[in-house]
Coordinates of C-alpha atoms and ligand atoms in Angstrom, one line a residue:
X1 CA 29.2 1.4 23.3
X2 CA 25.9 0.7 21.3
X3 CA 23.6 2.5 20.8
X4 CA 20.5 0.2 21.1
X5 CA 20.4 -3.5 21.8
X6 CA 17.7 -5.7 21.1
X7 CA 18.3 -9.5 22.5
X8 CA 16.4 -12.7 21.4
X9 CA 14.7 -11.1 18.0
X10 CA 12.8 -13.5 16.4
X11 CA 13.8 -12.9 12.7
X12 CA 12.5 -15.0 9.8
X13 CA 12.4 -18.0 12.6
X14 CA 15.4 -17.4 14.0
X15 CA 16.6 -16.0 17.5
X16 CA 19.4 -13.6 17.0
X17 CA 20.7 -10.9 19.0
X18 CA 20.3 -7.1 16.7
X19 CA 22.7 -4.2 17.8
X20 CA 22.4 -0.3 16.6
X21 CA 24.8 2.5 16.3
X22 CA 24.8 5.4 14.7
X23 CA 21.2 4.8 13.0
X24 CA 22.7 1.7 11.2
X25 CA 22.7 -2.1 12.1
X26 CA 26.0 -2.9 12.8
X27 CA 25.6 -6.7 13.9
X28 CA 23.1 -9.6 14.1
X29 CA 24.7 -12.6 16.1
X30 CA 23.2 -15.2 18.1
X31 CA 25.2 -13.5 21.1
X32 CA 26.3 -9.9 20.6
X33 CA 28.7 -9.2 23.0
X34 CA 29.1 -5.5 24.2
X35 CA 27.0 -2.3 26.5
X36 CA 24.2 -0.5 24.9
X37 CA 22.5 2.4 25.5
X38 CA 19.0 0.4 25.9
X39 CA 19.0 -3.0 25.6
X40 CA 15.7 -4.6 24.9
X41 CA 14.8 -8.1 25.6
X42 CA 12.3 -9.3 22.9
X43 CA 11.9 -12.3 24.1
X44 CA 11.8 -14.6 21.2
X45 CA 9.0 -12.2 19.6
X46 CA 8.7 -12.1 15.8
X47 CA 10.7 -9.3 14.9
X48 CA 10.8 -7.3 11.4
X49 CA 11.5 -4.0 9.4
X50 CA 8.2 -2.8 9.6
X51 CA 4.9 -3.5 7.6
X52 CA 4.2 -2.6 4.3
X53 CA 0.6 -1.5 3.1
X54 CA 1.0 -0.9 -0.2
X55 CA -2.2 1.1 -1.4
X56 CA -4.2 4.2 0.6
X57 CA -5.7 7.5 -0.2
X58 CA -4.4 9.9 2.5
X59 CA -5.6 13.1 1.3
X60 CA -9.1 11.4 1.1
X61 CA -9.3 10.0 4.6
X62 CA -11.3 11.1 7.6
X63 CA -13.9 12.6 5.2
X64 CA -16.4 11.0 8.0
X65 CA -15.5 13.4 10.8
X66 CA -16.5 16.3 8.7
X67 CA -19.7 14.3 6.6
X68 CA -21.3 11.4 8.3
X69 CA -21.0 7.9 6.2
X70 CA -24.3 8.0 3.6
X71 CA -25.5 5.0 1.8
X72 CA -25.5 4.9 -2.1
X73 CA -24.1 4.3 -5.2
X74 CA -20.1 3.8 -6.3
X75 CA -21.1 6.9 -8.4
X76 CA -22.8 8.9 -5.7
X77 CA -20.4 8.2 -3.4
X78 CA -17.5 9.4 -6.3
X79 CA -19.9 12.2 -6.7
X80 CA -20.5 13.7 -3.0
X81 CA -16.4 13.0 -2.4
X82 CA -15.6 15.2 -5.9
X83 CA -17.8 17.9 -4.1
X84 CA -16.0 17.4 -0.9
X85 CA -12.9 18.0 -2.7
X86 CA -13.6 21.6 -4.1
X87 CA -12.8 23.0 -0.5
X88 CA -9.8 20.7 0.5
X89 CA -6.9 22.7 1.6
X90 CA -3.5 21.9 2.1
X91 CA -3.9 22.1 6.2
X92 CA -7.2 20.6 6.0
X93 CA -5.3 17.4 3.7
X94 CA -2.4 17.9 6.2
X95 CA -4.2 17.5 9.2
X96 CA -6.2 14.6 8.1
X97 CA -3.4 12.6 6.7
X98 CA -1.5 13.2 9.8
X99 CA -3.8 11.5 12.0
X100 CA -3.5 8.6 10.0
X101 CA 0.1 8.6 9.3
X102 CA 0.9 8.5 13.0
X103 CA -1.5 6.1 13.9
X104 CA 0.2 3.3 11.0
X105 CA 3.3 4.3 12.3
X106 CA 2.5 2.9 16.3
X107 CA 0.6 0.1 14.5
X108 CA 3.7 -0.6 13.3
X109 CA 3.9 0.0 9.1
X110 CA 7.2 1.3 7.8
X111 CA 6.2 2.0 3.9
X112 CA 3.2 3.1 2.9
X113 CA 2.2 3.9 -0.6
X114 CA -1.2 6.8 -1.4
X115 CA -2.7 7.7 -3.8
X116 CA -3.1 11.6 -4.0
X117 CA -6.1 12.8 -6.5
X118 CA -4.6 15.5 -8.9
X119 CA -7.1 17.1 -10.8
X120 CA -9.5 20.6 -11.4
X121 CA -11.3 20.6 -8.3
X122 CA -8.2 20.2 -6.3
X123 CA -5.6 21.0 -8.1
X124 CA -2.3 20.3 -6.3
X125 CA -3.0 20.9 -2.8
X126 CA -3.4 17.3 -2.0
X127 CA 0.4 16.6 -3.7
X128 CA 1.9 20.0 -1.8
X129 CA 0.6 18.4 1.8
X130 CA 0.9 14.6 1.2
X131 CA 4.8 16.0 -0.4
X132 CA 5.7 17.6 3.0
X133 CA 4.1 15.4 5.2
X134 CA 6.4 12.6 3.2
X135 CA 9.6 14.8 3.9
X136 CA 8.1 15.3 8.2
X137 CA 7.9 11.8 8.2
X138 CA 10.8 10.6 6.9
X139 CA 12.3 9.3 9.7
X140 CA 9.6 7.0 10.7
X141 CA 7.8 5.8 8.0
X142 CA 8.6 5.9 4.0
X143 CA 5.7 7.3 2.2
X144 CA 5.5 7.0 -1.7
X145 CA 3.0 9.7 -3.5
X146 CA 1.0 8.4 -6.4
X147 CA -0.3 11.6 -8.8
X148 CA -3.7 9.8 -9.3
X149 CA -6.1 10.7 -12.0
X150 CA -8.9 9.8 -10.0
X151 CA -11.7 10.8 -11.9
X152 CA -10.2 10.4 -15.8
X153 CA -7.7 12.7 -17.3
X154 CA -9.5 13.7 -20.6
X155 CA -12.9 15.0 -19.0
X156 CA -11.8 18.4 -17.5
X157 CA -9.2 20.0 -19.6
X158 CA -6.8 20.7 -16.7
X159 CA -5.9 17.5 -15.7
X160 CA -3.9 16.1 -18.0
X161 CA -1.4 18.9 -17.5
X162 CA -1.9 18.7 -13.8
X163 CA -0.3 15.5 -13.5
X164 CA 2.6 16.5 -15.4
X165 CA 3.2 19.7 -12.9
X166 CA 2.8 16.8 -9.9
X167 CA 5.1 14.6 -11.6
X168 CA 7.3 17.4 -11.7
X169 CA 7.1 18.5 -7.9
X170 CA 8.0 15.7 -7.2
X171 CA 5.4 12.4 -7.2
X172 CA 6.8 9.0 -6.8
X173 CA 4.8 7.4 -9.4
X174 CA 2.0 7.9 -11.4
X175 CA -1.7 6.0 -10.9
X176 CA -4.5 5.7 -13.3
X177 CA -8.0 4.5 -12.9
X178 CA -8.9 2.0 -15.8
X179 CA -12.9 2.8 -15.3
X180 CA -12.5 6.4 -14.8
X181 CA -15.4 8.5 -16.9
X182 CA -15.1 5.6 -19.7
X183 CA -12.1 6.7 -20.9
X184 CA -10.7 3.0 -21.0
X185 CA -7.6 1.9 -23.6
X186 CA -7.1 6.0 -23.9
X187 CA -6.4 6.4 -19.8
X188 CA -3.7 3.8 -19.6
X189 CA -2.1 4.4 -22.7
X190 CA -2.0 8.3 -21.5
X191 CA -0.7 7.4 -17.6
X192 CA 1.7 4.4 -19.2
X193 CA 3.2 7.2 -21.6
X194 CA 3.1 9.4 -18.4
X195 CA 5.0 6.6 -16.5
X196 CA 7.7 5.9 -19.8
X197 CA 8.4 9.5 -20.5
X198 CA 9.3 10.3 -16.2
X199 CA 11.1 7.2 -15.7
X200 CA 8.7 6.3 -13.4
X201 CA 6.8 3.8 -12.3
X202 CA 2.4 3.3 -12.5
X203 CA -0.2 2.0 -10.7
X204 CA -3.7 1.6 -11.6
X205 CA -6.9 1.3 -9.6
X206 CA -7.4 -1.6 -12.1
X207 CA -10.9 -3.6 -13.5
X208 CA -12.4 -2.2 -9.6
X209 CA -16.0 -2.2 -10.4
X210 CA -16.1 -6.4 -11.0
X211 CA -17.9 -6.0 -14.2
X212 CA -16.9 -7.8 -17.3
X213 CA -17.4 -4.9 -19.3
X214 CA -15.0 -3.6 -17.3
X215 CA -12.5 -5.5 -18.1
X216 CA -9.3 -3.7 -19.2
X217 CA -6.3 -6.4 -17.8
X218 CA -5.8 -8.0 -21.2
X219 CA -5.2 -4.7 -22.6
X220 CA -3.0 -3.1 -20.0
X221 CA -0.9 -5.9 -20.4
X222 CA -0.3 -5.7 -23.9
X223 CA 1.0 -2.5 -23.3
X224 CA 3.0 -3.2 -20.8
X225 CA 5.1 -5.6 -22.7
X226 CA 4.9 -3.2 -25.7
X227 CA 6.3 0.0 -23.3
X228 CA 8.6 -2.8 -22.0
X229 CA 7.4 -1.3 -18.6
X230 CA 7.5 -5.1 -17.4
X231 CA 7.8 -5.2 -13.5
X232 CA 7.4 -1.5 -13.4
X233 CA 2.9 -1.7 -13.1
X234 CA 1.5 -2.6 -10.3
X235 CA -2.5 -3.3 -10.3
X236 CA -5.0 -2.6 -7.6
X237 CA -8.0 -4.7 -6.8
X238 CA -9.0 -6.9 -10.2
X239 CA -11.9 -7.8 -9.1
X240 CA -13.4 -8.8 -12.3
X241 CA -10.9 -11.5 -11.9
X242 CA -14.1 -13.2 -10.0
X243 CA -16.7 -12.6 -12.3
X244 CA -14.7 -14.7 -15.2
X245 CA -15.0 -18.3 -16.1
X246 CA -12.5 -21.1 -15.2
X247 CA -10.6 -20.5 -18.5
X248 CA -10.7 -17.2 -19.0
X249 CA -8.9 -17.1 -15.3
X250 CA -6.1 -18.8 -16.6
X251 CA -5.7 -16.6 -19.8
X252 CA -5.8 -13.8 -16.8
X253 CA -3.0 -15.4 -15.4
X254 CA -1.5 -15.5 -18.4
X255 CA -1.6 -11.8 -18.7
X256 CA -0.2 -11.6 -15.3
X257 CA 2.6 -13.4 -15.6
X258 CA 3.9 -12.3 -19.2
X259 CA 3.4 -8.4 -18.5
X260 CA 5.0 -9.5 -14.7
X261 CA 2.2 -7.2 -12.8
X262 CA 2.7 -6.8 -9.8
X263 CA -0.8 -6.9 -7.7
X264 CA -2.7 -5.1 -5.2
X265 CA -5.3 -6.8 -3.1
X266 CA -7.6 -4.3 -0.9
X267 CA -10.0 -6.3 0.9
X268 CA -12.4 -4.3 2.3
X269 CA -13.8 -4.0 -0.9
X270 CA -15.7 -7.5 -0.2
X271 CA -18.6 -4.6 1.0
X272 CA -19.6 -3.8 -2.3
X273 CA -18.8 -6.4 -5.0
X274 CA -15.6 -9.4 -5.0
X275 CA -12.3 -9.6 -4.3
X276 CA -9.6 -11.0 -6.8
X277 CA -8.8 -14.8 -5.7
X278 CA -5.7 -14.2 -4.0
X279 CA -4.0 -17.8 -4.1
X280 CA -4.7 -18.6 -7.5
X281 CA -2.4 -15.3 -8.0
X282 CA 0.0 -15.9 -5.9
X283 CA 0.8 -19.3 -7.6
X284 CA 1.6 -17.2 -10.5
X285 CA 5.0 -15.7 -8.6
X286 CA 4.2 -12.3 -9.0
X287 CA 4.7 -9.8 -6.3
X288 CA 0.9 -9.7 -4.3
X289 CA 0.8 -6.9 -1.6
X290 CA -2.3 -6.0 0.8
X291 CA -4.0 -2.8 1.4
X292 CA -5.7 -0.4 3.2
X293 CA -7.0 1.9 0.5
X294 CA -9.7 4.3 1.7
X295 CA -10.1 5.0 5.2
X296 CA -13.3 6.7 7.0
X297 CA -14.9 7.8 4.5
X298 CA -17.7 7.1 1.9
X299 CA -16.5 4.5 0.3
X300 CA -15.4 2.8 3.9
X301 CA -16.5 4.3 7.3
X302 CA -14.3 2.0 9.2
X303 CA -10.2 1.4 8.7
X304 CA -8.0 2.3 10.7
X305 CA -4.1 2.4 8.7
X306 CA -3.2 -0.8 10.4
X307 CA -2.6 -3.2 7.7
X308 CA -2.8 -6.6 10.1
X309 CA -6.8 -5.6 9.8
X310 CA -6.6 -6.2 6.2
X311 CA -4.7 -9.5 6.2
X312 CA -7.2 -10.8 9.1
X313 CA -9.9 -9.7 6.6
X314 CA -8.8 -11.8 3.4
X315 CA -8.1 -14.5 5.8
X316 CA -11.3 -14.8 6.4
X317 CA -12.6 -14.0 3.2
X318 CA -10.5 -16.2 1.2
X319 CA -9.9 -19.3 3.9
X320 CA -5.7 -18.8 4.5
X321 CA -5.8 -20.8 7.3
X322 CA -3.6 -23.5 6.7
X323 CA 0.5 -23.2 7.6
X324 CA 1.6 -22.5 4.5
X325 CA -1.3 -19.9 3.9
X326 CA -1.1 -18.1 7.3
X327 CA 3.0 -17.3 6.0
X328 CA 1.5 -16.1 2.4
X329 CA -0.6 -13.8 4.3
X330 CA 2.1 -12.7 6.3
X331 CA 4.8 -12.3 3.5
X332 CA 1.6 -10.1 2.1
X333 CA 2.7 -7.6 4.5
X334 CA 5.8 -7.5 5.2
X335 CA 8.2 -8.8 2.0
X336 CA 5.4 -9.3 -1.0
X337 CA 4.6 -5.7 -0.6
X338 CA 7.6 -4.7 -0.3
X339 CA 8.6 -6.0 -3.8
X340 CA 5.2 -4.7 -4.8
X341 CA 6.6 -1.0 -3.6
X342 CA 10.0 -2.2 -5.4
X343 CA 11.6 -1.2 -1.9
X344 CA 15.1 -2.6 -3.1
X345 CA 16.5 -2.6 0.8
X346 CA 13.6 -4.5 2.8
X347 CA 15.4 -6.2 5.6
X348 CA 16.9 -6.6 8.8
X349 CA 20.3 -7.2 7.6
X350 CA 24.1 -5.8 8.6
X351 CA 24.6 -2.2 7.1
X352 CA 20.6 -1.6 6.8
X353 CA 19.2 1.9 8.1
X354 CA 17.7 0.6 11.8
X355 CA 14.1 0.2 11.4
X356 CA 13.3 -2.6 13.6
X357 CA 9.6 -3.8 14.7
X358 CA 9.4 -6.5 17.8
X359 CA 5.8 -7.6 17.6
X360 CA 3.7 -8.5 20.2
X361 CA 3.7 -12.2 19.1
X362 CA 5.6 -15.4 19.2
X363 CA 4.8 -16.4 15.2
X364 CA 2.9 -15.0 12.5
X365 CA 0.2 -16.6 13.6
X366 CA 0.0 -14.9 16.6
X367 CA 0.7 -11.6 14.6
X368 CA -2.4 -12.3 12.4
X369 CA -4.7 -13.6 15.2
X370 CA -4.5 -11.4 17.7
X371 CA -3.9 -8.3 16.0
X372 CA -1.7 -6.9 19.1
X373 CA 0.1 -3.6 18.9
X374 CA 3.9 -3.8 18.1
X375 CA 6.1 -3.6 21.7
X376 CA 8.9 -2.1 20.1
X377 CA 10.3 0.5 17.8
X378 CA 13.2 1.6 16.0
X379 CA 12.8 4.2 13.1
X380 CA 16.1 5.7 11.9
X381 CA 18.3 4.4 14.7
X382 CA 15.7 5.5 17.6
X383 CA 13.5 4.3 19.9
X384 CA 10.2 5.0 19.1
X385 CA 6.7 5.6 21.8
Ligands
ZN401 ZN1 -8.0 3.0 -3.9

């Protein structure tokens, strides 16, 4: 007797028949023979593991329901936030991230990577809550915790050791900030170093502003190569990518594809300055991943941990509207981030843990366009509502 039965799954295109026992899929057939527990008939529905949003900042989100939204500055914004952060606790972090967590998990994302700032005026709390909430969750939806030097490491003599306790508590990577308080070349070589010395991988919030000055890709690829930390770097938003001229775009690719980055788009950026051109990276065959990064607060009152938002957004934004581009925006979410998150196991295959998620959508298309809520849910072998 099976445990769960799902009929007619539309998987990758084709209708197969998925059956669960014991938390595991045990057979994918187009006619699996056999009682189950509960069947479910997903009648020809585009069926997958789950989505994959590859860049937030739990412990930051919600900010809004205790401080309104406030126009200003990147700066004032980073400054009212820091403030903000001085009375974070962990149940305050807890609560918020919670919220958020539960509502990506009906909307149907199975991995989720945040960012979790580590530094003097929080400390560790954000890593002790975003650290248990990981282990609460575990069943139903794979969080990975970034120690993220938010707002530079050198500038308030406790940081840089800070990350190194969060590290050791337990973090699954580490993330840097290549514009934080100027501290440029001598930020990435310190996180990289961080990242080498831990085994571990890193992640950096990387030329975000969209200035040239800004500009710090060439350099963190260089290193890259040199810490031999190829495959191992994965970089948020480039949006100085936009501001450069035809040829210096292709020496960017260049960088790109030798240091074999693997790249973060987070669209909602498009409210304050441009995004990184999407297809001309893709074309370079590196992993590209989307994002929901920050979430109701004052750097975006709206989002909403649903990552289908974000891919209808660069849609728009970047014109993937043709076949071809509809399925890069899909693979986006679903296998391009994975690879981004280096999730080694993304699949619906024989053997694989049973996380299953039947859409509410005939094609990817219809996944994209009318943004429906998933119909059904496996996490860990059990139904999900
Ligand atoms: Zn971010």
């Amino acid at each position: 007797m099976l445990d769960i039965l799902i009929r007619r799954a539309n998987v990758n295109g084709v209708i197969v028949d998925i059956a669960i026992k014991d938390g595991l899929i045990i057979d994918i057939d187009n006619k699996v023979y056999g009682d189950a527990t509960v069947v479910f008939d997903a009648q020809n529905k585009v069926t997958i593991p789950g989505f994959v949003d590859c860049h937030t900042h739990l412990d930051k989100c919600l900010l809004n329901e205790q401080q309104p939204y406030q126009e200003g500055t990147g700066p004032q914004k980073g400054a009212l936030t820091y403030e903000m952060k001085k009375s974070f606790t962990v149940e305050d972090i807890t609560l918020r991230a919670e919220k958020m967590i539960n509502k990506a998990i009906k909307g149907g994302t199975l991995h989720w990577r945040t960012n979790v700032d580590v530094d003097g005026s929080v400390g560790l709390k954000g890593m002790e809550a975003l650290l248990k909430l990981k282990k609460k969750y575990e069943n139903q939806i794979h969080l990975q915790v970034a120690a993220f030097a938010q707002e530079g490491v050198f500038w308030d003599g406790e940081t840089e050791s800070l990350l190194e306790e969060a590290v050791k508590l337990g973090a699954d990577l580490v993330g840097g900030h290549t514009i934080a308080k100027g501290e440029g070349e001598k930020h990435i070589d310190f996180i990289l170093a961080l990242a080498k010395k831990y085994d571990l991988e890193a992640d950096f919030h990387l030329d975000e502003s969209g200035n040239r000055e800004h500009y710090l890709l060439p350099y963190l690829a260089k290193k890259v190569i040199e810490l031999n930390l190829q495959g191992r770097v994965n970089g948020i938003h480039l949006c100085t990518l936009s501001a450069l001229t035809p040829q210096e775009l292709e020496e960017a690719m260049g960088y790109i594809e030798e240091s074999k980055l693997k790249i973060t788009i987070a669209p909602t950026a498009i409210s304050t300055r441009h995004i990184a051109p999407a297809k001309r990276i893709l074309k370079t065959g590196v992993p590209v991943g989307l994002a929901s990064d920050n979430m109701r607060d004052f750097f975006n009152p709206l989002g909403s941990g649903d990552v289908k938002q974000v891919a209808l957004l660069l849609s728009y934004l970047q014109r993937f509207f043709l076949q071809e581009e509809v399925d890069q925006i899909f693979e986006m979410i679903t296998t391009g981030g994975a690879k981004v998150l280096s999730i080694k196991d993304y699949g619906i295959r024989i053997g694989s843990r049973a996380d299953i998620t039947v859409l509410d959508a005939l094609t990817v298309n219809e996944v994209i366009a009318y943004q429906n809520a998933p119909v059904f849910l496996v996490r860990n072998g059990l139904v999900f509502s």
